[in-house]
DNA sequence: ATGGTCGGCTCCCGA
């Protein structure tokens, strides 16, 4: 049966709840993983989302910053979260679910952005980002027998040359520096993760999921980056059916600067 | 040309 997972950095789930509702009604994924919800669990708009058919909701939130949530049509269980770098941020949430006979674990991540200066000796936020992705190497796609794994989220790194509008011009820009892109690829290698979107899009093809608010003509300039990712264990690669990067969502009313990324598997 | 625009703990900070 087809199974669709979506990931979207929503940049305040309360402010953009109408966009989330529109997205769910129109695209109807089985699971939606949100990042930057920016609200504590008690203020998460769960009632509205449950009424749309997403009756199973896992939330890891905090006041004002960060925050991740996983909405599902299928029952969720074995919910866990890891406090990466032990700083108390809400940046990770992991759940289990079953789709027919297929057992799945889904990790939802919001990786630190890392500030502006790509030098940890003068920018602690960049150091935090590097420490975070170093710790992410421990997250394996093969952690549980007979359970396939999916890892999604705003990873705040564009790993490949065609994941940014200009590889040369962004080499010293946080999100595309070699220490970050090498680090992200190392997580994939050591954790046995496959990039489920790039598995369907040739590396020659540019692909972005984020366009800055600061560009006066984001569509015309098209200076995007692919910061949002869907990874999976290798057994899921033969099950890939399609993907969609919903670029139109960047042009919706009061948009997030990130757009939804969807992957459909035949499970 | 080192700007620009968003969000929320709003005259500042993080992204």
PDB file of N, CA and C in Angstrom, chain A residues 199-265:
ATOM      1  N   UNK A 199      17.840   9.760  -4.276  1.00  0.00           N
ATOM      2  CA  UNK A 199      17.733   8.464  -4.957  1.00  0.00           C
ATOM      3  C   UNK A 199      16.789   8.555  -6.160  1.00  0.00           C
ATOM      4  N   UNK A 200      15.964   9.627  -6.184  1.00  0.00           N
ATOM      5  CA  UNK A 200      14.996   9.787  -7.275  1.00  0.00           C
ATOM      6  C   UNK A 200      15.325  10.981  -8.167  1.00  0.00           C
ATOM      7  N   UNK A 201      16.326  11.784  -7.770  1.00  0.00           N
ATOM      8  CA  UNK A 201      16.675  12.999  -8.531  1.00  0.00           C
ATOM      9  C   UNK A 201      18.156  12.944  -8.859  1.00  0.00           C
ATOM     10  N   UNK A 202      18.540  13.001 -10.151  1.00  0.00           N
ATOM     11  CA  UNK A 202      19.963  12.939 -10.496  1.00  0.00           C
ATOM     12  C   UNK A 202      20.741  14.081  -9.848  1.00  0.00           C
ATOM     13  N   UNK A 203      21.991  13.794  -9.471  1.00  0.00           N
ATOM     14  CA  UNK A 203      22.823  14.801  -8.802  1.00  0.00           C
ATOM     15  C   UNK A 203      23.085  16.020  -9.685  1.00  0.00           C
ATOM     16  N   UNK A 204      22.881  15.881 -10.982  1.00  0.00           N
ATOM     17  CA  UNK A 204      23.075  17.021 -11.892  1.00  0.00           C
ATOM     18  C   UNK A 204      21.948  18.042 -11.744  1.00  0.00           C
ATOM     19  N   UNK A 205      20.839  17.614 -11.168  1.00  0.00           N
ATOM     20  CA  UNK A 205      19.654  18.481 -11.108  1.00  0.00           C
ATOM     21  C   UNK A 205      19.625  19.278  -9.814  1.00  0.00           C
ATOM     22  N   UNK A 206      19.505  20.613  -9.951  1.00  0.00           N
ATOM     23  CA  UNK A 206      19.388  21.476  -8.765  1.00  0.00           C
ATOM     24  C   UNK A 206      18.073  21.173  -8.044  1.00  0.00           C
ATOM     25  N   UNK A 207      18.118  21.215  -6.724  1.00  0.00           N
ATOM     26  CA  UNK A 207      16.901  20.961  -5.941  1.00  0.00           C
ATOM     27  C   UNK A 207      16.993  21.725  -4.628  1.00  0.00           C
ATOM     28  N   UNK A 208      15.994  22.574  -4.351  1.00  0.00           N
ATOM     29  CA  UNK A 208      15.985  23.392  -3.136  1.00  0.00           C
ATOM     30  C   UNK A 208      14.685  23.175  -2.364  1.00  0.00           C
ATOM     31  N   UNK A 209      14.770  23.397  -1.041  1.00  0.00           N
ATOM     32  CA  UNK A 209      13.571  23.316  -0.197  1.00  0.00           C
ATOM     33  C   UNK A 209      13.380  24.567   0.648  1.00  0.00           C
ATOM     34  N   UNK A 210      14.313  25.528   0.550  1.00  0.00           N
ATOM     35  CA  UNK A 210      14.289  26.745   1.376  1.00  0.00           C
ATOM     36  C   UNK A 210      14.728  27.942   0.531  1.00  0.00           C
ATOM     37  N   UNK A 211      13.995  29.035   0.679  1.00  0.00           N
ATOM     38  CA  UNK A 211      14.352  30.296   0.033  1.00  0.00           C
ATOM     39  C   UNK A 211      14.242  31.389   1.089  1.00  0.00           C
ATOM     40  N   UNK A 212      15.300  32.191   1.251  1.00  0.00           N
ATOM     41  CA  UNK A 212      15.373  33.198   2.302  1.00  0.00           C
ATOM     42  C   UNK A 212      14.230  34.204   2.219  1.00  0.00           C
ATOM     43  N   UNK A 213      13.762  34.643   3.401  1.00  0.00           N
ATOM     44  CA  UNK A 213      12.793  35.741   3.461  1.00  0.00           C
ATOM     45  C   UNK A 213      13.391  37.033   2.923  1.00  0.00           C
ATOM     46  N   UNK A 214      14.720  37.138   2.946  1.00  0.00           N
ATOM     47  CA  UNK A 214      15.359  38.424   2.636  1.00  0.00           C
ATOM     48  C   UNK A 214      15.422  38.719   1.147  1.00  0.00           C
ATOM     49  N   UNK A 215      15.265  37.718   0.317  1.00  0.00           N
ATOM     50  CA  UNK A 215      15.273  37.964  -1.129  1.00  0.00           C
ATOM     51  C   UNK A 215      13.999  38.707  -1.527  1.00  0.00           C
ATOM     52  N   UNK A 216      14.148  39.761  -2.301  1.00  0.00           N
ATOM     53  CA  UNK A 216      12.946  40.519  -2.658  1.00  0.00           C
ATOM     54  C   UNK A 216      12.122  39.786  -3.711  1.00  0.00           C
ATOM     55  N   UNK A 217      12.773  38.951  -4.515  1.00  0.00           N
ATOM     56  CA  UNK A 217      12.065  38.163  -5.519  1.00  0.00           C
ATOM     57  C   UNK A 217      12.574  36.728  -5.428  1.00  0.00           C
ATOM     58  N   UNK A 218      12.052  35.990  -4.436  1.00  0.00           N
ATOM     59  CA  UNK A 218      12.597  34.645  -4.167  1.00  0.00           C
ATOM     60  C   UNK A 218      12.455  33.739  -5.375  1.00  0.00           C
ATOM     61  N   UNK A 219      11.336  33.850  -6.106  1.00  0.00           N
ATOM     62  CA  UNK A 219      11.108  32.944  -7.231  1.00  0.00           C
ATOM     63  C   UNK A 219      11.984  33.313  -8.418  1.00  0.00           C
ATOM     64  N   UNK A 220      12.093  34.625  -8.677  1.00  0.00           N
ATOM     65  CA  UNK A 220      12.903  35.083  -9.799  1.00  0.00           C
ATOM     66  C   UNK A 220      14.382  34.824  -9.576  1.00  0.00           C
ATOM     67  N   UNK A 221      14.858  35.166  -8.365  1.00  0.00           N
ATOM     68  CA  UNK A 221      16.285  34.979  -8.065  1.00  0.00           C
ATOM     69  C   UNK A 221      16.600  33.486  -7.896  1.00  0.00           C
ATOM     70  N   UNK A 222      15.665  32.755  -7.279  1.00  0.00           N
ATOM     71  CA  UNK A 222      15.791  31.308  -7.070  1.00  0.00           C
ATOM     72  C   UNK A 222      17.110  30.922  -6.395  1.00  0.00           C
ATOM     73  N   UNK A 223      17.495  31.715  -5.390  1.00  0.00           N
ATOM     74  CA  UNK A 223      18.736  31.411  -4.659  1.00  0.00           C
ATOM     75  C   UNK A 223      18.424  30.523  -3.458  1.00  0.00           C
ATOM     76  N   UNK A 224      18.053  29.277  -3.762  1.00  0.00           N
ATOM     77  CA  UNK A 224      17.591  28.369  -2.722  1.00  0.00           C
ATOM     78  C   UNK A 224      18.665  27.420  -2.233  1.00  0.00           C
ATOM     79  N   UNK A 225      18.307  26.670  -1.229  1.00  0.00           N
ATOM     80  CA  UNK A 225      19.175  25.616  -0.695  1.00  0.00           C
ATOM     81  C   UNK A 225      18.291  24.418  -0.312  1.00  0.00           C
ATOM     82  N   UNK A 226      18.830  23.191  -0.417  1.00  0.00           N
ATOM     83  CA  UNK A 226      18.100  21.992   0.019  1.00  0.00           C
ATOM     84  C   UNK A 226      18.524  21.666   1.449  1.00  0.00           C
ATOM     85  N   UNK A 227      17.741  22.177   2.404  1.00  0.00           N
ATOM     86  CA  UNK A 227      18.049  22.004   3.821  1.00  0.00           C
ATOM     87  C   UNK A 227      17.189  20.931   4.474  1.00  0.00           C
ATOM     88  N   UNK A 228      16.106  20.545   3.813  1.00  0.00           N
ATOM     89  CA  UNK A 228      15.122  19.622   4.393  1.00  0.00           C
ATOM     90  C   UNK A 228      15.240  18.265   3.696  1.00  0.00           C
ATOM     91  N   UNK A 229      15.298  17.218   4.491  1.00  0.00           N
ATOM     92  CA  UNK A 229      15.691  15.917   3.957  1.00  0.00           C
ATOM     93  C   UNK A 229      14.786  14.789   4.404  1.00  0.00           C
ATOM     94  N   UNK A 230      14.743  13.745   3.565  1.00  0.00           N
ATOM     95  CA  UNK A 230      14.064  12.494   3.895  1.00  0.00           C
ATOM     96  C   UNK A 230      15.045  11.362   3.617  1.00  0.00           C
ATOM     97  N   UNK A 231      15.476  10.710   4.684  1.00  0.00           N
ATOM     98  CA  UNK A 231      16.400   9.573   4.577  1.00  0.00           C
ATOM     99  C   UNK A 231      15.677   8.303   4.991  1.00  0.00           C
ATOM    100  N   UNK A 232      16.235   7.156   4.572  1.00  0.00           N
ATOM    101  CA  UNK A 232      15.646   5.887   4.996  1.00  0.00           C
ATOM    102  C   UNK A 232      16.664   4.782   5.009  1.00  0.00           C
ATOM    103  N   UNK A 233      16.302   3.677   5.669  1.00  0.00           N
ATOM    104  CA  UNK A 233      17.154   2.490   5.618  1.00  0.00           C
ATOM    105  C   UNK A 233      17.143   1.941   4.189  1.00  0.00           C
ATOM    106  N   UNK A 234      18.215   1.218   3.832  1.00  0.00           N
ATOM    107  CA  UNK A 234      18.430   0.805   2.436  1.00  0.00           C
ATOM    108  C   UNK A 234      17.295  -0.070   1.905  1.00  0.00           C
ATOM    109  N   UNK A 235      16.631  -0.816   2.783  1.00  0.00           N
ATOM    110  CA  UNK A 235      15.542  -1.691   2.338  1.00  0.00           C
ATOM    111  C   UNK A 235      14.366  -0.911   1.763  1.00  0.00           C
ATOM    112  N   UNK A 236      14.299   0.393   2.080  1.00  0.00           N
ATOM    113  CA  UNK A 236      13.178   1.200   1.581  1.00  0.00           C
ATOM    114  C   UNK A 236      13.428   1.734   0.165  1.00  0.00           C
ATOM    115  N   UNK A 237      14.670   1.734  -0.271  1.00  0.00           N
ATOM    116  CA  UNK A 237      14.978   2.306  -1.596  1.00  0.00           C
ATOM    117  C   UNK A 237      14.202   1.601  -2.719  1.00  0.00           C
ATOM    118  N   UNK A 238      14.143   0.256  -2.732  1.00  0.00           N
ATOM    119  CA  UNK A 238      13.350  -0.396  -3.795  1.00  0.00           C
ATOM    120  C   UNK A 238      11.846  -0.125  -3.686  1.00  0.00           C
ATOM    121  N   UNK A 239      11.406   0.426  -2.558  1.00  0.00           N
ATOM    122  CA  UNK A 239       9.979   0.717  -2.350  1.00  0.00           C
ATOM    123  C   UNK A 239       9.597   2.136  -2.765  1.00  0.00           C
ATOM    124  N   UNK A 240      10.587   2.919  -3.218  1.00  0.00           N
ATOM    125  CA  UNK A 240      10.303   4.322  -3.565  1.00  0.00           C
ATOM    126  C   UNK A 240       9.343   4.413  -4.733  1.00  0.00           C
ATOM    127  N   UNK A 241       8.324   5.250  -4.581  1.00  0.00           N
ATOM    128  CA  UNK A 241       7.340   5.439  -5.645  1.00  0.00           C
ATOM    129  C   UNK A 241       7.446   6.836  -6.247  1.00  0.00           C
ATOM    130  N   UNK A 242       7.560   7.864  -5.413  1.00  0.00           N
ATOM    131  CA  UNK A 242       7.647   9.230  -5.914  1.00  0.00           C
ATOM    132  C   UNK A 242       8.119  10.158  -4.810  1.00  0.00           C
ATOM    133  N   UNK A 243       8.422  11.395  -5.209  1.00  0.00           N
ATOM    134  CA  UNK A 243       8.751  12.433  -4.238  1.00  0.00           C
ATOM    135  C   UNK A 243       8.103  13.722  -4.743  1.00  0.00           C
ATOM    136  N   UNK A 244       7.959  14.697  -3.855  1.00  0.00           N
ATOM    137  CA  UNK A 244       7.504  16.024  -4.284  1.00  0.00           C
ATOM    138  C   UNK A 244       8.073  17.074  -3.347  1.00  0.00           C
ATOM    139  N   UNK A 245       8.665  18.106  -3.925  1.00  0.00           N
ATOM    140  CA  UNK A 245       9.061  19.298  -3.172  1.00  0.00           C
ATOM    141  C   UNK A 245       8.046  20.365  -3.533  1.00  0.00           C
ATOM    142  N   UNK A 246       7.234  20.764  -2.554  1.00  0.00           N
ATOM    143  CA  UNK A 246       6.087  21.630  -2.836  1.00  0.00           C
ATOM    144  C   UNK A 246       6.507  23.103  -2.898  1.00  0.00           C
ATOM    145  N   UNK A 247       7.214  23.436  -3.994  1.00  0.00           N
ATOM    146  CA  UNK A 247       7.759  24.786  -4.143  1.00  0.00           C
ATOM    147  C   UNK A 247       6.667  25.860  -4.074  1.00  0.00           C
ATOM    148  N   UNK A 248       5.483  25.535  -4.566  1.00  0.00           N
ATOM    149  CA  UNK A 248       4.373  26.505  -4.550  1.00  0.00           C
ATOM    150  C   UNK A 248       4.085  27.032  -3.150  1.00  0.00           C
ATOM    151  N   UNK A 249       4.348  26.202  -2.125  1.00  0.00           N
ATOM    152  CA  UNK A 249       4.028  26.608  -0.747  1.00  0.00           C
ATOM    153  C   UNK A 249       4.826  27.831  -0.314  1.00  0.00           C
ATOM    154  N   UNK A 250       5.974  28.082  -0.972  1.00  0.00           N
ATOM    155  CA  UNK A 250       6.768  29.275  -0.636  1.00  0.00           C
ATOM    156  C   UNK A 250       6.033  30.558  -1.059  1.00  0.00           C
ATOM    157  N   UNK A 251       5.090  30.410  -1.981  1.00  0.00           N
ATOM    158  CA  UNK A 251       4.315  31.557  -2.465  1.00  0.00           C
ATOM    159  C   UNK A 251       2.946  31.690  -1.818  1.00  0.00           C
ATOM    160  N   UNK A 252       2.633  30.832  -0.845  1.00  0.00           N
ATOM    161  CA  UNK A 252       1.350  30.945  -0.142  1.00  0.00           C
ATOM    162  C   UNK A 252       1.343  32.191   0.741  1.00  0.00           C
ATOM    163  N   UNK A 253       0.156  32.543   1.226  1.00  0.00           N
ATOM    164  CA  UNK A 253      -0.013  33.723   2.083  1.00  0.00           C
ATOM    165  C   UNK A 253       0.753  33.543   3.401  1.00  0.00           C
ATOM    166  N   UNK A 254       1.577  34.533   3.754  1.00  0.00           N
ATOM    167  CA  UNK A 254       2.410  34.470   4.968  1.00  0.00           C
ATOM    168  C   UNK A 254       3.122  33.110   5.088  1.00  0.00           C
ATOM    169  N   UNK A 255       4.007  32.797   4.140  1.00  0.00           N
ATOM    170  CA  UNK A 255       4.581  31.449   4.088  1.00  0.00           C
ATOM    171  C   UNK A 255       5.704  31.228   5.091  1.00  0.00           C
ATOM    172  N   UNK A 256       5.994  29.956   5.333  1.00  0.00           N
ATOM    173  CA  UNK A 256       7.271  29.588   5.927  1.00  0.00           C
ATOM    174  C   UNK A 256       8.356  29.817   4.877  1.00  0.00           C
ATOM    175  N   UNK A 257       9.607  29.960   5.325  1.00  0.00           N
ATOM    176  CA  UNK A 257      10.696  30.042   4.339  1.00  0.00           C
ATOM    177  C   UNK A 257      11.114  28.652   3.839  1.00  0.00           C
ATOM    178  N   UNK A 258      10.598  27.603   4.474  1.00  0.00           N
ATOM    179  CA  UNK A 258      10.810  26.225   4.003  1.00  0.00           C
ATOM    180  C   UNK A 258       9.517  25.706   3.368  1.00  0.00           C
ATOM    181  N   UNK A 259       9.629  24.747   2.434  1.00  0.00           N
ATOM    182  CA  UNK A 259       8.441  24.131   1.836  1.00  0.00           C
ATOM    183  C   UNK A 259       8.380  22.646   2.217  1.00  0.00           C
ATOM    184  N   UNK A 260       7.188  22.055   2.141  1.00  0.00           N
ATOM    185  CA  UNK A 260       7.076  20.627   2.449  1.00  0.00           C
ATOM    186  C   UNK A 260       7.823  19.758   1.435  1.00  0.00           C
ATOM    187  N   UNK A 261       8.438  18.707   1.961  1.00  0.00           N
ATOM    188  CA  UNK A 261       9.069  17.681   1.129  1.00  0.00           C
ATOM    189  C   UNK A 261       8.349  16.366   1.427  1.00  0.00           C
ATOM    190  N   UNK A 262       7.895  15.696   0.365  1.00  0.00           N
ATOM    191  CA  UNK A 262       7.128  14.458   0.525  1.00  0.00           C
ATOM    192  C   UNK A 262       7.788  13.300  -0.206  1.00  0.00           C
ATOM    193  N   UNK A 263       7.725  12.118   0.409  1.00  0.00           N
ATOM    194  CA  UNK A 263       8.200  10.891  -0.240  1.00  0.00           C
ATOM    195  C   UNK A 263       7.114   9.831  -0.077  1.00  0.00           C
ATOM    196  N   UNK A 264       6.796   9.163  -1.183  1.00  0.00           N
ATOM    197  CA  UNK A 264       5.822   8.069  -1.147  1.00  0.00           C
ATOM    198  C   UNK A 264       6.523   6.739  -1.383  1.00  0.00           C
ATOM    199  N   UNK A 265       6.217   5.783  -0.492  1.00  0.00           N
ATOM    200  CA  UNK A 265       6.787   4.434  -0.579  1.00  0.00           C
ATOM    201  C   UNK A 265       5.663   3.437  -0.844  1.00  0.00           C
TER     202      UNK A 265
END
